[in-house]
Tab-separated table of C-alpha atoms in Angstrom:
chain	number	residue	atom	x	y	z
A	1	UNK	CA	-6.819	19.861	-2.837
A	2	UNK	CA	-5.902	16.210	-4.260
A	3	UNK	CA	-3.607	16.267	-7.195
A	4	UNK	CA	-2.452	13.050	-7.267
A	5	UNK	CA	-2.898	9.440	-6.512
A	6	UNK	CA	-0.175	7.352	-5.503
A	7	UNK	CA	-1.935	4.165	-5.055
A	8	UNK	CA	-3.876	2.475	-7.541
A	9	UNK	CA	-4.330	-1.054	-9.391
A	10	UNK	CA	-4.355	-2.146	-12.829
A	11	UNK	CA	-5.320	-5.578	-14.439
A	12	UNK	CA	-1.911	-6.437	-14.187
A	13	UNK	CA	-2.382	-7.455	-10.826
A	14	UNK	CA	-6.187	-7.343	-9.244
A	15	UNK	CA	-7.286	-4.306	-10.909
A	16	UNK	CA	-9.091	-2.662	-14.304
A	17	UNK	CA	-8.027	-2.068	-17.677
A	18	UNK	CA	-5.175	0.799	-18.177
A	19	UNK	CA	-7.363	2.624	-20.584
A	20	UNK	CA	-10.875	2.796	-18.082
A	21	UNK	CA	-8.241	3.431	-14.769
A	22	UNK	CA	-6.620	6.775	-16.513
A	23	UNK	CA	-10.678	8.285	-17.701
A	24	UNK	CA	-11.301	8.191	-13.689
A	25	UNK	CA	-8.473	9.621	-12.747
A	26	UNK	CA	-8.505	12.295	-15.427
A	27	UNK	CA	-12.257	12.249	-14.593
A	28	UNK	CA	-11.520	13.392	-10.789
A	29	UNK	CA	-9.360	15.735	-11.759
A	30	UNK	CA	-6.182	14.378	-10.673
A	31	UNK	CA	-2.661	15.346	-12.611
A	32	UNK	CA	-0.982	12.362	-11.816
A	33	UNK	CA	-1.827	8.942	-11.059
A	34	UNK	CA	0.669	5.794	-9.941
A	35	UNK	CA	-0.071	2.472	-11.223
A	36	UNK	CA	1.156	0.450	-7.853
A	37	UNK	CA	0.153	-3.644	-9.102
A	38	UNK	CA	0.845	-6.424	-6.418
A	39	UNK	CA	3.815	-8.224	-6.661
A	40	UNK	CA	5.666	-11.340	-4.852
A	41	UNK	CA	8.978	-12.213	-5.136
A	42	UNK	CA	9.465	-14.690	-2.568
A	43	UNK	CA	10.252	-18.353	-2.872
A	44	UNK	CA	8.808	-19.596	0.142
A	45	UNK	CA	5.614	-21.849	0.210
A	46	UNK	CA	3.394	-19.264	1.530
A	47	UNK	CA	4.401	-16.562	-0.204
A	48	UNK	CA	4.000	-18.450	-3.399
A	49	UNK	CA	0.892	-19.961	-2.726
A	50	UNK	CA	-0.665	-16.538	-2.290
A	51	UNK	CA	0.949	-15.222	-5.297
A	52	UNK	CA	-0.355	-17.947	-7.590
A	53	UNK	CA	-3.652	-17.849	-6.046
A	54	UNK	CA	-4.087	-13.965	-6.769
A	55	UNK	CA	-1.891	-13.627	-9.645
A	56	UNK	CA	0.635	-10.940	-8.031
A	57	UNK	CA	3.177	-11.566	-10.453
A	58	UNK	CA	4.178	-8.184	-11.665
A	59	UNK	CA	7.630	-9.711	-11.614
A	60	UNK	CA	6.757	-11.396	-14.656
A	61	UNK	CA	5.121	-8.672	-16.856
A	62	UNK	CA	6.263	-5.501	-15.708
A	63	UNK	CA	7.647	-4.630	-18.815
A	64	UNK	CA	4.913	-5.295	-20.392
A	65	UNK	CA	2.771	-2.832	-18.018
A	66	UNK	CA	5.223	-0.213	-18.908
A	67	UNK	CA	5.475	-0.027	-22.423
A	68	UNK	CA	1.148	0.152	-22.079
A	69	UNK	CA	1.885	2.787	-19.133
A	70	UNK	CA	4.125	4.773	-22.347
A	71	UNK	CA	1.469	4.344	-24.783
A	72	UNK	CA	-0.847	5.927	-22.542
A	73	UNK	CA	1.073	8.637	-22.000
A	74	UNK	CA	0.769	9.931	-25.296
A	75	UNK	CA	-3.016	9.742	-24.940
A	76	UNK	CA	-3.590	11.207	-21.673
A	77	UNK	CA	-2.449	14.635	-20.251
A	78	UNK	CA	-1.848	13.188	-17.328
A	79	UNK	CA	1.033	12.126	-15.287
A	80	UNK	CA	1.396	8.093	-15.164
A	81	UNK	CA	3.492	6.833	-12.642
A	82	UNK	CA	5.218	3.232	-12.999
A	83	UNK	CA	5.269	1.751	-9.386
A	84	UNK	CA	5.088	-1.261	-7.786
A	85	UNK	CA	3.534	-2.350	-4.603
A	86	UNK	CA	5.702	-5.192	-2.874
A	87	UNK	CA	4.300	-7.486	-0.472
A	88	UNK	CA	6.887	-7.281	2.113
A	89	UNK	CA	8.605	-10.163	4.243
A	90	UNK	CA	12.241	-9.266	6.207
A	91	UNK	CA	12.947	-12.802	5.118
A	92	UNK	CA	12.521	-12.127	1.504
A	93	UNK	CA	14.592	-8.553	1.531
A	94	UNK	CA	17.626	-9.947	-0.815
A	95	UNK	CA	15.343	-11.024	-3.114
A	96	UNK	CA	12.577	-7.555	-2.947
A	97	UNK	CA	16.231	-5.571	-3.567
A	98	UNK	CA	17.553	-7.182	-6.609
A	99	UNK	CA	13.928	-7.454	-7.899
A	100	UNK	CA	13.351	-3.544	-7.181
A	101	UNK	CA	17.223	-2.613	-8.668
A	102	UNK	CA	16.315	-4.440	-11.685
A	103	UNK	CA	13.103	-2.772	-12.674
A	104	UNK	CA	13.741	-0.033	-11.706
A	105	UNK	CA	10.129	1.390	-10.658
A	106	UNK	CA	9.627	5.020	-10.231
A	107	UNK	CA	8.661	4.144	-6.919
A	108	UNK	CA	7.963	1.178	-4.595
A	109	UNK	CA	5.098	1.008	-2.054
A	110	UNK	CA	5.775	-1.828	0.765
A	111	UNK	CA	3.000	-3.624	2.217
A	112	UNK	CA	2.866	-6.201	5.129
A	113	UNK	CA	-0.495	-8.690	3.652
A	114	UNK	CA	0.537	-12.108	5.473
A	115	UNK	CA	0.476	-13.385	9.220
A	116	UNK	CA	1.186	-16.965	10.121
A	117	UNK	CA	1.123	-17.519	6.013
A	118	UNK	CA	-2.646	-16.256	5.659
A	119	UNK	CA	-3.564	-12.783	4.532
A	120	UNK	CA	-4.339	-10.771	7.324
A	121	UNK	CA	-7.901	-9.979	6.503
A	122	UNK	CA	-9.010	-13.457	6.059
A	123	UNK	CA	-11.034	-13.097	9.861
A	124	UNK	CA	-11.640	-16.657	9.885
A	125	UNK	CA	-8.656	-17.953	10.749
A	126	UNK	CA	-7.472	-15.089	12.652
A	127	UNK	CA	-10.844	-15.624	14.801
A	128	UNK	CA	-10.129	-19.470	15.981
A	129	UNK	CA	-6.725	-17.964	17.745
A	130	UNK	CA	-6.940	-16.950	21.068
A	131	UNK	CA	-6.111	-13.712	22.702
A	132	UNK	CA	-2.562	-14.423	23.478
A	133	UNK	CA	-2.017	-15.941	20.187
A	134	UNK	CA	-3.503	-12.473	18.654
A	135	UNK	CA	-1.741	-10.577	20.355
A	136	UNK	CA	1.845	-12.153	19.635
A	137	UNK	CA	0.374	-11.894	16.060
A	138	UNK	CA	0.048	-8.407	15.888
A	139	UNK	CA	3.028	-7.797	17.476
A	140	UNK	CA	4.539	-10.170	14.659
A	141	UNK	CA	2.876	-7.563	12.159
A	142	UNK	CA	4.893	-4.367	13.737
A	143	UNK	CA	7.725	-5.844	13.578
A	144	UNK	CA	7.393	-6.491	10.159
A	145	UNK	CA	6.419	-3.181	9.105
A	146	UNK	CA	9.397	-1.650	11.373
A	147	UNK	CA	11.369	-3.823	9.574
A	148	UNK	CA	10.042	-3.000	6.030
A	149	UNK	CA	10.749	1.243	7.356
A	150	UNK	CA	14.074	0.709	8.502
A	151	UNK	CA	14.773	-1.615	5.234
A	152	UNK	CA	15.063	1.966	3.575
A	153	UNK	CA	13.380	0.129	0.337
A	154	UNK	CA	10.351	1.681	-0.185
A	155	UNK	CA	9.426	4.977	-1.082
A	156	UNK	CA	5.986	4.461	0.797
A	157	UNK	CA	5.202	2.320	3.018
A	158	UNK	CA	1.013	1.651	2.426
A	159	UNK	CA	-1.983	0.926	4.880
A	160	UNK	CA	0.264	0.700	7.674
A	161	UNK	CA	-2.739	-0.742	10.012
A	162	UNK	CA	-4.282	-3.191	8.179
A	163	UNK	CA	-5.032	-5.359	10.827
A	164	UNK	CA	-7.833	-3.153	11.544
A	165	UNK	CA	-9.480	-3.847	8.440
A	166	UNK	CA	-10.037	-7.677	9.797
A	167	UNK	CA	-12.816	-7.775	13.394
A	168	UNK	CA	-10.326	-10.842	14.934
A	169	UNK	CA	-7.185	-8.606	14.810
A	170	UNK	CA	-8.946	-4.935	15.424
A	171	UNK	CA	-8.328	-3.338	18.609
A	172	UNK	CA	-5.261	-5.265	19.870
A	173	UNK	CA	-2.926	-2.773	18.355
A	174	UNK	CA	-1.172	-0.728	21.516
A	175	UNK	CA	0.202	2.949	21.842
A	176	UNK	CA	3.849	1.532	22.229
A	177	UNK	CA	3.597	-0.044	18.874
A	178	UNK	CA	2.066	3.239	17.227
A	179	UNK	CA	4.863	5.184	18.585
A	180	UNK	CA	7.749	2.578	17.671
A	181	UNK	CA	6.483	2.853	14.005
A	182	UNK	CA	6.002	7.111	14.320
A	183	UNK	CA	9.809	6.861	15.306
A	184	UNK	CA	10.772	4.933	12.386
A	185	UNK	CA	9.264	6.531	10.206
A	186	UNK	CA	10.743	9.660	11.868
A	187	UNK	CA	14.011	9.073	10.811
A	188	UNK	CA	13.643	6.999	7.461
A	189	UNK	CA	13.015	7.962	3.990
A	190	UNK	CA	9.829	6.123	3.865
A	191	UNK	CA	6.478	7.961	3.879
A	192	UNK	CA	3.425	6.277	4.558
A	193	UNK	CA	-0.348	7.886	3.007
A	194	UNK	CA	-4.324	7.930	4.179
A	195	UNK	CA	-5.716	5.148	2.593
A	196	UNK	CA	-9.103	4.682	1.151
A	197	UNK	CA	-9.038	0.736	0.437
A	198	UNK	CA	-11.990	0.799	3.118
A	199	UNK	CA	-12.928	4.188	3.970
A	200	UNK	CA	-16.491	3.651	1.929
A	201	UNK	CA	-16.882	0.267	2.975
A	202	UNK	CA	-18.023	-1.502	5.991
A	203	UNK	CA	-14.641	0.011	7.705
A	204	UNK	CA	-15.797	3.345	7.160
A	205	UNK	CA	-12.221	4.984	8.027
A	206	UNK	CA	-8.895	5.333	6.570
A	207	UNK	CA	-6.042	3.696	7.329
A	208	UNK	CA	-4.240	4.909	9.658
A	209	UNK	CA	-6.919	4.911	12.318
A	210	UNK	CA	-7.739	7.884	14.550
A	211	UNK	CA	-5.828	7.322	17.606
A	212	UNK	CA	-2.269	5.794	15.098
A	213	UNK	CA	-2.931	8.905	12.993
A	214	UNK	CA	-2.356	11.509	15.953
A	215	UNK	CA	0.587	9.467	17.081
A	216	UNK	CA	2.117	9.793	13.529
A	217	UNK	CA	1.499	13.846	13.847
A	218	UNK	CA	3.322	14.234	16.785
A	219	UNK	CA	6.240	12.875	15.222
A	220	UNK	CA	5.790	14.991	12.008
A	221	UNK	CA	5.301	12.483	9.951
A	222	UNK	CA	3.416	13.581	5.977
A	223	UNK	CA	1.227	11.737	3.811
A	224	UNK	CA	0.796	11.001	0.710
A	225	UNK	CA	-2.674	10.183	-1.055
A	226	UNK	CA	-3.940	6.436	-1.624
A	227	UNK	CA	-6.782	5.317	-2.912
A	228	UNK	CA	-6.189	1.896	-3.306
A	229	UNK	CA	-8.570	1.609	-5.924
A	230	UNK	CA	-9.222	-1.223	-8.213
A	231	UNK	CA	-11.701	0.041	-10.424
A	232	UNK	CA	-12.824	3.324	-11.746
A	233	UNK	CA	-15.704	3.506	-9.865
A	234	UNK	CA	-13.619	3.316	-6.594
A	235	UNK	CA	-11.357	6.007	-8.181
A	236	UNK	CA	-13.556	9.063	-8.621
A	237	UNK	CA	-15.511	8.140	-5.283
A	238	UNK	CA	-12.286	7.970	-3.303
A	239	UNK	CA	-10.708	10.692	-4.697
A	240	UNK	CA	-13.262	13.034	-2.876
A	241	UNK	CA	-13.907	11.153	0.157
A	242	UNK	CA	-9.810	11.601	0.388
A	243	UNK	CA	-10.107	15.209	0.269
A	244	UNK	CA	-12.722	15.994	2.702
A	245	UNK	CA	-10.006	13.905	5.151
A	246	UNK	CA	-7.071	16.007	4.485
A	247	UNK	CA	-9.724	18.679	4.730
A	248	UNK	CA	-10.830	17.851	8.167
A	249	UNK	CA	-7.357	16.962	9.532
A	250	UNK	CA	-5.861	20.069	8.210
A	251	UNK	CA	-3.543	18.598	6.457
A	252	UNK	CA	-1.754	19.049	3.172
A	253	UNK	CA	-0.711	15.817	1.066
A	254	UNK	CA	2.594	15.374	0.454
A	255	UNK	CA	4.049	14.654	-2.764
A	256	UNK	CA	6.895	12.208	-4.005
A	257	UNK	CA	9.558	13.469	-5.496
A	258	UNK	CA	9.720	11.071	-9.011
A	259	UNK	CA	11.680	11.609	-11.856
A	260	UNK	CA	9.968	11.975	-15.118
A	261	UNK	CA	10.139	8.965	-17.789
């Protein structure tokens, strides 16, 4: 039922070799993969900080991730997909545009990863706020992602709840929020996916989460496959724990429409 993967990580960012990334995919069966590495563009202290500290620089080396993604192409019969997933600020969007015009990705995943300047599932700090202050804070993360949707930037717009990955922020999300991004995503070319970063881990569900997910279905809104994975490993066991989802949900991935390269 899953043909391809739309979310995945190389060592140019946080992930595994090229080479041992493509044998899982082609090992799971999939006919095409994307190759989605971190990236920062912002010049503002926090934004830099957490690039330099987790080497999201794809900025830097993209071509040289793409002429690697072309030599594998002649290798593997399989479909290897150029992407890019942007960490998303509405205060960096002149500089996430020019970036994404000049590379010219495939396609572009946006992700909100930063609240207050700290990634949202560090639970520590998140943990020492109190419940007002978590509460404005996850309001400060929808507004964000409605702003990355309505930016009309991104092809897909990934783990659009990732708040509930982190104990301190999980459960403070509200129906009114869920519906405000279901609308947006309504009308904007932006798709969003089920996401496995978690689904086998001590989260044990995708993202989105049960009661966003139904929201998102009333509005019509598809999905698109992500396993977020990092290694190969994480590849071939998400890639079937995805399935049996779409499986159970009745649902039918959708597919991005990518030009060939």
């Amino acid at each position: 039922m899953i043909d391809h993967d739309y979310h995945t990580h190389s060592i140019y960012s946080d992930g595994r070799f090229l080479r041992q990334m493509l044998g899982a995919a082609s090992d799971a069966g999939l006919s095409g993969v994307g190759f989605a590495d971190h990236c920062v563009v912002s010049d503002r202290a926090p934004m830099v900080e957490h690039r330099n500290a987790l080497g999201f620089a794809l900025d830097t080396i993209y071509e040289r991730r793409r002429a690697a993604i072309e030599h594998f192409r002649e290798e593997f019969e399989i479909n290897i997909y150029d992407a890019v997933e942007m960490d998303y600020d509405p205060r960096d969007e002149t500089a996430i545009e020019a970036f994404l015009e000049r590379a010219n990705f495939q396609y572009a995943i946006g992700s909100v990863h930063l609240l207050d300047g700290v990634h949202i599932q560090y639970e520590p700090y998140f943990a020492d706020k109190s419940e007002s202050e978590r509460t404005a804070l996850v309001e400060n993360y929808f507004e964000k992602l409605l702003a990355l949707i309505d930016s009309e930037l991104f092809e897909l717009a990934a783990h659009i709840d990732l708040i509930e990955r982190n104990p301190a922020l999980r459960g403070f999300a509200t129906e009114s929020q869920y519906r405000r991004v279901a609308k947006a995503l309504e009308r904007s070319r932006t798709v969003t996916e089920l996401n496995a970063g978690r689904l086998l881990a001590d989260f044990g569900s995708v993202h989105p989460v049960a009661p966003f997910f139904e929201i998102l279905r009333e509005h019509g809104v598809s999905f698109t496959v992500g396993t977020d994975a990092h290694t190969p490993a994480e590849l071939t066991d998400r890639v079937p724990a995805l399935a049996d989802e779409f499986e159970a949900r009745g649902l039918e991935p959708a597919e991005l429409s990518i030009e060939s390269k």
